[in-house]
CSV table of C-alpha atoms in Angstrom, one decimal:
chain,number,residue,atom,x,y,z
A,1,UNK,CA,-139.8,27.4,-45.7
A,2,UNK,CA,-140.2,24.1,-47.6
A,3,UNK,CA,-139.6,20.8,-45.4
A,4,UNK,CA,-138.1,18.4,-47.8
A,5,UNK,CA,-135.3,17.0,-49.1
A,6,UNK,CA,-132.9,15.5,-46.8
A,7,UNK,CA,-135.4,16.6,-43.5
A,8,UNK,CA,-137.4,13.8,-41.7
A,9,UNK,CA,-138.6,13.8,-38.4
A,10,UNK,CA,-136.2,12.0,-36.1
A,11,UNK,CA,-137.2,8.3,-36.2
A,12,UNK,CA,-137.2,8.6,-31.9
A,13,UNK,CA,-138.9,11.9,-31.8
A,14,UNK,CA,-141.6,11.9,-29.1
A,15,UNK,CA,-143.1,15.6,-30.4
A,16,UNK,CA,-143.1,16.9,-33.8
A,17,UNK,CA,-141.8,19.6,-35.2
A,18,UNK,CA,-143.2,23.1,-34.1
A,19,UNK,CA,-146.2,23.9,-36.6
A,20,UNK,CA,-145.4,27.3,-36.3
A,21,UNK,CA,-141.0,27.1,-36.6
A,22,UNK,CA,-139.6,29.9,-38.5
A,23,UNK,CA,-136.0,29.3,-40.0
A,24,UNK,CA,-134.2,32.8,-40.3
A,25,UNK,CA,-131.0,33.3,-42.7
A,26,UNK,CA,-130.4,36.4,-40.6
A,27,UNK,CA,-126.9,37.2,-39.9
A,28,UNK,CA,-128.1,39.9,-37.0
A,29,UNK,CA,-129.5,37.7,-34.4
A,30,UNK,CA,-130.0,39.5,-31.2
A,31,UNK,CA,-126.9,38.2,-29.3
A,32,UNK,CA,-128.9,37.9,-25.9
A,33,UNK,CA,-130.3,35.0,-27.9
A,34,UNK,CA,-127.7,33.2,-29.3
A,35,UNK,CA,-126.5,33.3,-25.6
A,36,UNK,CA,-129.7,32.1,-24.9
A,37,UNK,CA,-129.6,28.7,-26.8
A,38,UNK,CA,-125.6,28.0,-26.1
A,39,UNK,CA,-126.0,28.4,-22.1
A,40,UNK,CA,-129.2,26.0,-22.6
A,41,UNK,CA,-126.5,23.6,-23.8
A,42,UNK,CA,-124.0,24.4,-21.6
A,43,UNK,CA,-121.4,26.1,-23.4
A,44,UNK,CA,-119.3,29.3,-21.9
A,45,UNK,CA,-120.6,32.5,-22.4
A,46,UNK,CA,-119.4,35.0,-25.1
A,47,UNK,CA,-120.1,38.8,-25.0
A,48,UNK,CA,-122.9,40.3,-27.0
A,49,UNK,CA,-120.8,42.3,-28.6
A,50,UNK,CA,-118.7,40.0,-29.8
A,51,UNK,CA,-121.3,37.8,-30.9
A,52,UNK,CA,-122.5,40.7,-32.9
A,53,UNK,CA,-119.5,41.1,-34.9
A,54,UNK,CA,-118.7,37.0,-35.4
A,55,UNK,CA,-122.0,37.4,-37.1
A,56,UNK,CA,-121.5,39.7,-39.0
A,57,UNK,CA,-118.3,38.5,-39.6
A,58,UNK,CA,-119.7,34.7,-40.6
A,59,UNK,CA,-120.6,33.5,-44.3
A,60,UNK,CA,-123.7,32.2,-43.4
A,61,UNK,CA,-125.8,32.1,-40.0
A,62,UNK,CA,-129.0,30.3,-39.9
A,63,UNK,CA,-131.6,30.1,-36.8
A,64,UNK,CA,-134.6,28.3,-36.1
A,65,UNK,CA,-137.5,29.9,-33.6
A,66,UNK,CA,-140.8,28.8,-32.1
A,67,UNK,CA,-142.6,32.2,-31.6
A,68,UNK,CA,-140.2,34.3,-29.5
A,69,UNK,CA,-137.7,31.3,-28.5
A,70,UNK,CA,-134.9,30.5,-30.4
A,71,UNK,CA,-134.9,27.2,-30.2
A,72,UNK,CA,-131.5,26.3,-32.9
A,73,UNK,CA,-128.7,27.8,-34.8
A,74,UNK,CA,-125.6,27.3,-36.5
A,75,UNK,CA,-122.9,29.3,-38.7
A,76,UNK,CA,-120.9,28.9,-41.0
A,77,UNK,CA,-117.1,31.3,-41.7
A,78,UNK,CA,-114.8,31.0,-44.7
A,79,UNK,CA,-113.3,33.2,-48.1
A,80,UNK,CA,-116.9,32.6,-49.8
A,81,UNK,CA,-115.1,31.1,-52.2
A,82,UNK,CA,-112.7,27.6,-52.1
A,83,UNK,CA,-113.6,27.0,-48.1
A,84,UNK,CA,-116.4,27.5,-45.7
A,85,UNK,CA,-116.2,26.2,-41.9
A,86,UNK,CA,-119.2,25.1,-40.0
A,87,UNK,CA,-119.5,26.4,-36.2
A,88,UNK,CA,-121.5,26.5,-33.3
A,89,UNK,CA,-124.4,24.2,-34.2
A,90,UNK,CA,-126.7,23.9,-31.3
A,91,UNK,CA,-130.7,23.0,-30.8
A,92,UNK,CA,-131.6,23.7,-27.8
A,93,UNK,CA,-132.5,20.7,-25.4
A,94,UNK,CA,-136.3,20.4,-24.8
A,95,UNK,CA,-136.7,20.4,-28.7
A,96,UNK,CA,-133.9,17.8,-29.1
A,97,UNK,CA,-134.5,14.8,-31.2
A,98,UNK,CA,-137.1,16.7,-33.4
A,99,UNK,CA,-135.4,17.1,-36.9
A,100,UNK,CA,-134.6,20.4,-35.9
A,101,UNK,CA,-130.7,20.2,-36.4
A,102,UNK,CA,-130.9,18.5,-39.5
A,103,UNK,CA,-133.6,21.1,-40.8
A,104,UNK,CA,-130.9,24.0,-39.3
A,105,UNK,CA,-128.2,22.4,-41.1
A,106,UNK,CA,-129.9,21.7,-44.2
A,107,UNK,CA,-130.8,25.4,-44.8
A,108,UNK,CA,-127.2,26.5,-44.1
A,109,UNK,CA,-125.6,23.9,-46.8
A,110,UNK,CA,-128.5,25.7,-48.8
A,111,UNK,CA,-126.3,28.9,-48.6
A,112,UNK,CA,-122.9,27.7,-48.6
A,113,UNK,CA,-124.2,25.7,-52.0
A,114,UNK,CA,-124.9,29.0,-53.4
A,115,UNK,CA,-121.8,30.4,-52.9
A,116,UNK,CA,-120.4,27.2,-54.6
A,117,UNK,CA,-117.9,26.3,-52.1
A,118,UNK,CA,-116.2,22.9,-53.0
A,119,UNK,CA,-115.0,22.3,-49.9
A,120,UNK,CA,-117.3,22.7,-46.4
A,121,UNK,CA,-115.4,21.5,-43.0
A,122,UNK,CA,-116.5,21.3,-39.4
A,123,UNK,CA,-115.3,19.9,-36.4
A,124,UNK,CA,-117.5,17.3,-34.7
A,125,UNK,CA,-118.1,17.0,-30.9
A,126,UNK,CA,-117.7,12.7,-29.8
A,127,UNK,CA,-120.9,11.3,-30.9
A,128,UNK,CA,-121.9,13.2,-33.8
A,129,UNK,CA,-120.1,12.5,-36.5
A,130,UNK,CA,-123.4,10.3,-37.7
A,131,UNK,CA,-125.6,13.1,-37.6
A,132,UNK,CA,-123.0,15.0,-40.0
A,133,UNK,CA,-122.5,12.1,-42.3
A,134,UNK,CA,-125.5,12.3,-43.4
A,135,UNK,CA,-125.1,15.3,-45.2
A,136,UNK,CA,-122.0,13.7,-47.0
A,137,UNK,CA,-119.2,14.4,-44.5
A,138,UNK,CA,-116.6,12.3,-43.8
A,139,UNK,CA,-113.9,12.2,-40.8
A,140,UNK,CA,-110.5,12.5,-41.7
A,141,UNK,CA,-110.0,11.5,-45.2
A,142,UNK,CA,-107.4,10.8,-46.7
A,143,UNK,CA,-105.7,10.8,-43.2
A,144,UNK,CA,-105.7,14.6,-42.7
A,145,UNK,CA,-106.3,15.3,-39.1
A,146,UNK,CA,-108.4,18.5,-37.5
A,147,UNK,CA,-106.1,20.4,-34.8
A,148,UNK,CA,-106.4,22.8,-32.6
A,149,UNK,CA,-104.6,25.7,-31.0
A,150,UNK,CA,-106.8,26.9,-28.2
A,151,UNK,CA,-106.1,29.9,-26.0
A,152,UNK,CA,-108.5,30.0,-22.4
B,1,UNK,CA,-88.7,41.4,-40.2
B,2,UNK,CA,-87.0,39.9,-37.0
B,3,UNK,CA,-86.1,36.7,-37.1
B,4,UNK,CA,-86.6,35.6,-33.6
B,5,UNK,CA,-88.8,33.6,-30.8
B,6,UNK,CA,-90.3,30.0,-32.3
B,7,UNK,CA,-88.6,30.8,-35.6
B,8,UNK,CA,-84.9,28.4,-35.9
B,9,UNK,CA,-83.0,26.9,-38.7
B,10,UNK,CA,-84.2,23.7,-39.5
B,11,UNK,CA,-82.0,21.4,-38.1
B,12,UNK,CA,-80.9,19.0,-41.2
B,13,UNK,CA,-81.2,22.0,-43.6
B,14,UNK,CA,-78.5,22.5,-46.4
B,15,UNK,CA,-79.0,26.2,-47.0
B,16,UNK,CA,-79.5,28.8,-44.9
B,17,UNK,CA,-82.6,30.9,-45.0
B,18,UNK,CA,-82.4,33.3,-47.9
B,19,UNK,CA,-80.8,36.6,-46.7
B,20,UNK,CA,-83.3,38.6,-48.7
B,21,UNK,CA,-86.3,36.9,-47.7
B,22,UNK,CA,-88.7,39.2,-47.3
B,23,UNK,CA,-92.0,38.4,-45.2
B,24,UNK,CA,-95.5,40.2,-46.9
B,25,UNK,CA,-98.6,40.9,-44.2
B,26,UNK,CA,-100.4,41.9,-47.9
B,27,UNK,CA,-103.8,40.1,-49.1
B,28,UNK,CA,-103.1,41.2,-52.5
B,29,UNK,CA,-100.5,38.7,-53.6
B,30,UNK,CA,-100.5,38.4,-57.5
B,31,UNK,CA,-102.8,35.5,-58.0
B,32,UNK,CA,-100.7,34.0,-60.7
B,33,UNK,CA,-98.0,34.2,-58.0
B,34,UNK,CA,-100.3,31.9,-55.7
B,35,UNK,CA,-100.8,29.6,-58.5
B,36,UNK,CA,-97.4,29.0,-58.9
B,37,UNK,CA,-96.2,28.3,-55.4
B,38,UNK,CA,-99.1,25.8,-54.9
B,39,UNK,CA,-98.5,24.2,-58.7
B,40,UNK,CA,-95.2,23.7,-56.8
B,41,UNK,CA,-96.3,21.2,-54.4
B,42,UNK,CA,-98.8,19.8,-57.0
B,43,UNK,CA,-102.2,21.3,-55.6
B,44,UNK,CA,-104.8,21.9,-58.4
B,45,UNK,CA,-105.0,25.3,-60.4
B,46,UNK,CA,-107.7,27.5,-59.4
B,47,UNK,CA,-108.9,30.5,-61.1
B,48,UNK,CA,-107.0,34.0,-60.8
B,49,UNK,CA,-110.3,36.3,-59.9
B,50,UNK,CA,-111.5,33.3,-57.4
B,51,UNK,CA,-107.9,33.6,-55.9
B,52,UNK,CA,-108.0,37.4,-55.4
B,53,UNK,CA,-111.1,37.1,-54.2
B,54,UNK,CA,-111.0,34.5,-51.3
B,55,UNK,CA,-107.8,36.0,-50.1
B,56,UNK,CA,-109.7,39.5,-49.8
B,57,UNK,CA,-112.3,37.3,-47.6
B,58,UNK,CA,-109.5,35.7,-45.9
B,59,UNK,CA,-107.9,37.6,-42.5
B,60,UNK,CA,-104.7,37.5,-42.5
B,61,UNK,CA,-102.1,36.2,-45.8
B,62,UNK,CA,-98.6,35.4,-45.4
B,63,UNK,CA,-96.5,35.4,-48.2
B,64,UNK,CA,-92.8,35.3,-48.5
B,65,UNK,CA,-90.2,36.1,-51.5
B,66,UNK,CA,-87.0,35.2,-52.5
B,67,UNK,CA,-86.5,38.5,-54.6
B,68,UNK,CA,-89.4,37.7,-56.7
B,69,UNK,CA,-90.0,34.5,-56.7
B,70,UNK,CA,-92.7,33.5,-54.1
B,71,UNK,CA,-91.7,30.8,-51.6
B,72,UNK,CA,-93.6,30.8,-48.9
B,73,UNK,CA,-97.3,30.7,-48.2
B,74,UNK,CA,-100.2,30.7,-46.0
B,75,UNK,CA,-103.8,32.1,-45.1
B,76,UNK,CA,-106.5,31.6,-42.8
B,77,UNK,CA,-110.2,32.6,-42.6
B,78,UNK,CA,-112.8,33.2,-39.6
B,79,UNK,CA,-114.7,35.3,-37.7
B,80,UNK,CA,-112.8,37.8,-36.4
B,81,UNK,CA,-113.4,37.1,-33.1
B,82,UNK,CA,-113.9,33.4,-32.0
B,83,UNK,CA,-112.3,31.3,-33.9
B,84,UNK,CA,-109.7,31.3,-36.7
B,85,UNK,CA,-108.8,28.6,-39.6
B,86,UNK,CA,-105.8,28.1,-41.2
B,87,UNK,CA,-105.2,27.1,-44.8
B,88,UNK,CA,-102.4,26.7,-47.5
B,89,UNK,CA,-99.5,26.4,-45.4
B,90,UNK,CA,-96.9,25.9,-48.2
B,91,UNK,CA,-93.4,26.0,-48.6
B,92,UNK,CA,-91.3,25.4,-52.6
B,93,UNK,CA,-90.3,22.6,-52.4
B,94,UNK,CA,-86.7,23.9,-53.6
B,95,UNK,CA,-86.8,26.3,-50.0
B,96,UNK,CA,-88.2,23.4,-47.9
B,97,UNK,CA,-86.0,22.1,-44.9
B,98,UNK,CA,-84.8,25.6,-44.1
B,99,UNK,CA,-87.3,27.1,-41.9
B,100,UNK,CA,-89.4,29.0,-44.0
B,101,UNK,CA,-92.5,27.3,-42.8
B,102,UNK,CA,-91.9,28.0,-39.6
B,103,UNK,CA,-91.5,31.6,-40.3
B,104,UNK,CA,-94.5,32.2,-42.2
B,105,UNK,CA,-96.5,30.0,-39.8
B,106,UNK,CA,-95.0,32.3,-36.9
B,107,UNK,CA,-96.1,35.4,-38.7
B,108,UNK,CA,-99.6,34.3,-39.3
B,109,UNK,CA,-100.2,32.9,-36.2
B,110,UNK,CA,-98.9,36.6,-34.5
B,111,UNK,CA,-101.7,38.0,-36.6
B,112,UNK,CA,-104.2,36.1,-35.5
B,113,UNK,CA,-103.0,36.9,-32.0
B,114,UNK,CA,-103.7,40.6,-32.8
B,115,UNK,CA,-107.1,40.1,-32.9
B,116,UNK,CA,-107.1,37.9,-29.9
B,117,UNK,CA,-108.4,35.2,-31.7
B,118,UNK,CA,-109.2,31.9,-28.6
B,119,UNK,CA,-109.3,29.1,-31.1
B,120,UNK,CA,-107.5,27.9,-34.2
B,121,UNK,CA,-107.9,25.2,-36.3
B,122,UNK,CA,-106.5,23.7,-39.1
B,123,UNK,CA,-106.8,20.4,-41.2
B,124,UNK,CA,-102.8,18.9,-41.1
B,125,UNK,CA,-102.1,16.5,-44.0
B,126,UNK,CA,-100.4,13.2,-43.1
B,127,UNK,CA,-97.1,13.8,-41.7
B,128,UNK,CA,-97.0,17.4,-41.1
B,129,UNK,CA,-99.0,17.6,-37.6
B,130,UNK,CA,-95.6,17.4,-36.0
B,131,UNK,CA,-94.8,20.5,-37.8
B,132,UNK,CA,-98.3,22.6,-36.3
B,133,UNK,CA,-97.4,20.9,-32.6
B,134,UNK,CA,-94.2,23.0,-32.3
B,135,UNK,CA,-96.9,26.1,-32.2
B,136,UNK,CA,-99.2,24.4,-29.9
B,137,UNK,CA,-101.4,22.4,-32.0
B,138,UNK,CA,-103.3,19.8,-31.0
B,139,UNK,CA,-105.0,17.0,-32.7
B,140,UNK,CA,-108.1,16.1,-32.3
B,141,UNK,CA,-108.6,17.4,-28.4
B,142,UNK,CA,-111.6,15.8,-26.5
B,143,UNK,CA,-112.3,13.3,-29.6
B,144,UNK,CA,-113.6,16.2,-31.5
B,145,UNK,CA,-113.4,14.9,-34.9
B,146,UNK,CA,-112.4,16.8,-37.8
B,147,UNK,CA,-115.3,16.5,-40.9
B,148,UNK,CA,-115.2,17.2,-44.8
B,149,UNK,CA,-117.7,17.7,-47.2
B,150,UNK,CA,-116.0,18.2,-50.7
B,151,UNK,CA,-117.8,18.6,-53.7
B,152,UNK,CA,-115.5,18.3,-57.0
């Protein structure tokens, strides 16, 4: 793993980044983990087996541990072709603020590029929309608008 | 095909629906087929082999003919499991205003219902997110945002 590019410490960060972080572009991440890091963040819980097979299902799915812990993540789905969506990104709390989401996002615009997929979309919780813009997103152009259909 | 639950004549429409419409569940639509409906509407040309590619990738295509000429549209992509995206709603333009939309939206949609799908998105172009609220879309929920990266 090379640490360049777009990366840079967060300008706020208190710790650096791990010495020892490993980025995986493994699609089978044990799903005990990836339940893990979204319940450290609050989200609802999914079944492992269903985790299993969104996975495998996704385009792209790129993790980030220090040793055992899995400390971020993020996925991507799409055709592999024209479209890819970005889902699920998510650092985990206590290594917040340490350049670890942008180094997770980085790696899985690495893969999406090398499918050539002109057009990559995601939908951004209120507040980050300046963390994605700096990987040349941009909210709503061209008036479009995101929408949802959710079933609970 | 039944014609029945969301699915109504457009109300200002001249023409009925086509009597021999027939709706296609089939990912292998002719890709010079493709082209042509979305030439229609004026969306750029894409490649035949990327076409029959990204909608063997995708999960579900709807298409619908007019004997056979191809006037109806639509695809999405996901994981399977979670989540769902929807993309290339389109309609001729000389079948618009008669309810074709709505049908092909219906018949995806019940696909992605199949596999009991929670969330799906899309990306609604100015003016049509009325259209998508009739099946329960929202936009932008909870000021999540909807973000595009496009590389031309």
């Amino acid at each position: 793993m090379v640490l360049s590019g777009i990366w840079k410490r967060h300008e706020n960060s208190k710790d650096p980044i791990p010495p020892n972080l490993v980025i995986s572009h493994s699609k089978e991440v044990p799903p005990e983990d990836v339940q893990d890091i979204c319940a450290s963040v609050g989200w609802s819980r999914r079944e492992p087996v269903l985790i299993t097979k969104a996975l495998g299902n996704s385009l792209a799915v790129i993790s980030a541990w220090d040793d055992q812990l899995i400390v971020g993540f993020a996925r991507a789905t799409g055709d592999k072709v024209f479209n890819a969506t970005i889902w699920d990104v998510v650092v985990r709390p206590s290594y917040q603020r340490r350049g670890i989401g942008l180094l997770v996002m980085h790696e899985l615009l690495k893969d999406l590029d090398e499918f050539q997929i002109p057009l990559v979309t995601l939908y951004a919780d209120p507040g980050t929309d300046g963390f994605y813009r700096r990987f040349g997103f941009m909210a709503d152009p061209s008036g479009v608008r995101g929408m949802f259909r959710e079933k609970i």
